[in-house]
Short mmCIF file of C-alpha atoms in Angstrom, two decimals:
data_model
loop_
_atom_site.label_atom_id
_atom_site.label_comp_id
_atom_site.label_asym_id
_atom_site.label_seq_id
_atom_site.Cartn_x
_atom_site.Cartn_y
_atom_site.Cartn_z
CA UNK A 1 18.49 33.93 37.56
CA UNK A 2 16.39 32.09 35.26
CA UNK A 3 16.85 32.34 31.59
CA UNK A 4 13.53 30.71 29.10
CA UNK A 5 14.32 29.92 25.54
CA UNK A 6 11.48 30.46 22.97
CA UNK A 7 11.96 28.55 19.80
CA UNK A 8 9.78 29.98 16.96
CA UNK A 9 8.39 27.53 13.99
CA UNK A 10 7.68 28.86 10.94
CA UNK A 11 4.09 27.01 9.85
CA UNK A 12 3.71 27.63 6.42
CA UNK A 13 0.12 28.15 5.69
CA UNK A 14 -1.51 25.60 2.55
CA UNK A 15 -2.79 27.09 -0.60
CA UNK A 16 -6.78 27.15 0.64
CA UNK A 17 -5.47 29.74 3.35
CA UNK A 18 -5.27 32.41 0.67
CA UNK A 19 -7.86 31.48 -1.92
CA UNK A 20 -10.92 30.86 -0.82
CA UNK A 21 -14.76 32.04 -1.53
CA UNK A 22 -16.50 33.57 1.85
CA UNK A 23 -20.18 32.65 2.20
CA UNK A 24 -22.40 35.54 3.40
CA UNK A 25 -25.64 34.05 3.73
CA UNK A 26 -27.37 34.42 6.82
CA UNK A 27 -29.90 31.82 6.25
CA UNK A 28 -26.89 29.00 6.67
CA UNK A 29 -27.18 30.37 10.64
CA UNK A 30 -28.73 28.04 12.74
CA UNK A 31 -30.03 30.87 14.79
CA UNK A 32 -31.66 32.48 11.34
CA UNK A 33 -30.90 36.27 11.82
CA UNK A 34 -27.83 36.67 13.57
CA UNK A 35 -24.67 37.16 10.47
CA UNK A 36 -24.02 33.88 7.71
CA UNK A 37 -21.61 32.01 10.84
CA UNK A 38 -17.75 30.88 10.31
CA UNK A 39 -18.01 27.31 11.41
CA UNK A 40 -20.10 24.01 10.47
CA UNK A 41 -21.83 23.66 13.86
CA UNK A 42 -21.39 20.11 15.51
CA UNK A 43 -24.43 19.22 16.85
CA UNK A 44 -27.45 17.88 14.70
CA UNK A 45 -29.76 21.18 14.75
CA UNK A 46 -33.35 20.86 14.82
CA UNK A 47 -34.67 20.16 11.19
CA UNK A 48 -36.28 23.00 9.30
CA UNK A 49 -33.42 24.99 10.52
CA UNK A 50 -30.91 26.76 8.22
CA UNK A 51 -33.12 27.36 5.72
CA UNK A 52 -33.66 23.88 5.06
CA UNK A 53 -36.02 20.91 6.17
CA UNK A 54 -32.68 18.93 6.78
CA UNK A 55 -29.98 20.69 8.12
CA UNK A 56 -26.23 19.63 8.09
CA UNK A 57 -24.06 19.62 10.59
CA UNK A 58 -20.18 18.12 11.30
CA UNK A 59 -19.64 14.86 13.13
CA UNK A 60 -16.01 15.23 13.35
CA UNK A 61 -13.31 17.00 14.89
CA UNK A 62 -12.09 20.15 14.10
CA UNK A 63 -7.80 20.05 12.88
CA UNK A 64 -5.92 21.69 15.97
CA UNK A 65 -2.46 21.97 14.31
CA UNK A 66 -1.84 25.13 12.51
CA UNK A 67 -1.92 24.81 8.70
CA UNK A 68 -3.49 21.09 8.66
CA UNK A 69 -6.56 19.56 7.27
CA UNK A 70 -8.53 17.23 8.39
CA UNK A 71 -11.87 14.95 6.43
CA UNK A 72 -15.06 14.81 8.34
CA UNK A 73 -18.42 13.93 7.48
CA UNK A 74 -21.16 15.98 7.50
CA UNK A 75 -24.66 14.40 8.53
CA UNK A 76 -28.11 15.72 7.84
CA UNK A 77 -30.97 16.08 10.39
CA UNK A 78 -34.32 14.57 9.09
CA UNK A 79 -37.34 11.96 9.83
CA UNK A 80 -35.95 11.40 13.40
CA UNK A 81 -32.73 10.55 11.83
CA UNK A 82 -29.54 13.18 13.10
CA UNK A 83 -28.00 11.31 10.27
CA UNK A 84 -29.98 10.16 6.90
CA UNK A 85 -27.48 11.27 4.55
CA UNK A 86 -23.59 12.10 5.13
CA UNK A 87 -21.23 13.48 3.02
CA UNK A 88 -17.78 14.05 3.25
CA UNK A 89 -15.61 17.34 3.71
CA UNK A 90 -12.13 18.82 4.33
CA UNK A 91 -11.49 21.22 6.74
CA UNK A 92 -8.24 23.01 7.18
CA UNK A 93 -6.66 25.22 10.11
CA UNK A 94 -5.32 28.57 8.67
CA UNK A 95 -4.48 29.70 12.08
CA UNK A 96 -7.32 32.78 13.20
CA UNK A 97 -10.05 30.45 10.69
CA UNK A 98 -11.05 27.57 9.09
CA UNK A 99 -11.84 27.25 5.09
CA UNK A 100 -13.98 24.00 4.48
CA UNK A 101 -13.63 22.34 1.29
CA UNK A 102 -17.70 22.39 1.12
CA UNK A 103 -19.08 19.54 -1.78
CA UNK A 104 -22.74 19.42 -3.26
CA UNK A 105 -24.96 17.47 -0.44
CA UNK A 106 -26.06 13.86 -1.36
CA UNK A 107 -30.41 15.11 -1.96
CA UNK A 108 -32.06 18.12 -2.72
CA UNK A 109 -33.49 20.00 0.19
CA UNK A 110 -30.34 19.39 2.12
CA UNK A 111 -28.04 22.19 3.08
CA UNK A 112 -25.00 23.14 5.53
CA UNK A 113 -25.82 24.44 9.27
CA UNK A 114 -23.64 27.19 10.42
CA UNK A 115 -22.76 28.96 13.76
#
């Protein structure tokens, strides 16, 4: 007979888990028309996607471990250039989601790409 022990941890969840501000706006998609997206996508979408001449996207890697966060940069797409502006961001794990700590982008006419 062969007996398995299961140890459960208790992860308690940070602050941004429970208060946070959902964005609805299906423009943000970068495949315009489908619903607003829950993640930054990660791959430098085509410009004058996302409702924007120069969308955003994340160059770093999503947090794994349940209740951490993790600061990435965000780049923006434009003039042949999948990066002529950056900006930073936190993004934290809150198990089933993500809630990014989103911050104003560096120019005008620059917004972020979601999936």
């Amino acid at each position: 007979i062969t007996t398995t022990t299961i140890k459960t941890i208790t992860v308690s969840l940070p602050y941004q888990c429970s208060s946070y501000i959902t964005i609805n706006d299906s423009t943000h998609n970068v495949a315009y028309g489908g619903g607003a997206g829950t993640i930054i996508v990660k791959s430098a979408p085509s410009i004058n996607h996302c409702g924007t001449a120069a969308p955003g996207w994340y160059s770093g890697i999503y947090p794994s471990a349940i209740g951490s966060t993790t600061t990435g940069m965000v780049c923006y797409n434009a003039n042949n250039n999948t990066c002529k502006w950056n900006n930073s961001i936190s993004i934290t794990n809150c198990t089933t989601f993500y809630v990014f700590a989103l911050f104003a982008p560096p120019t005008c006419n620059l917004r972020y790409c979601t999936t």
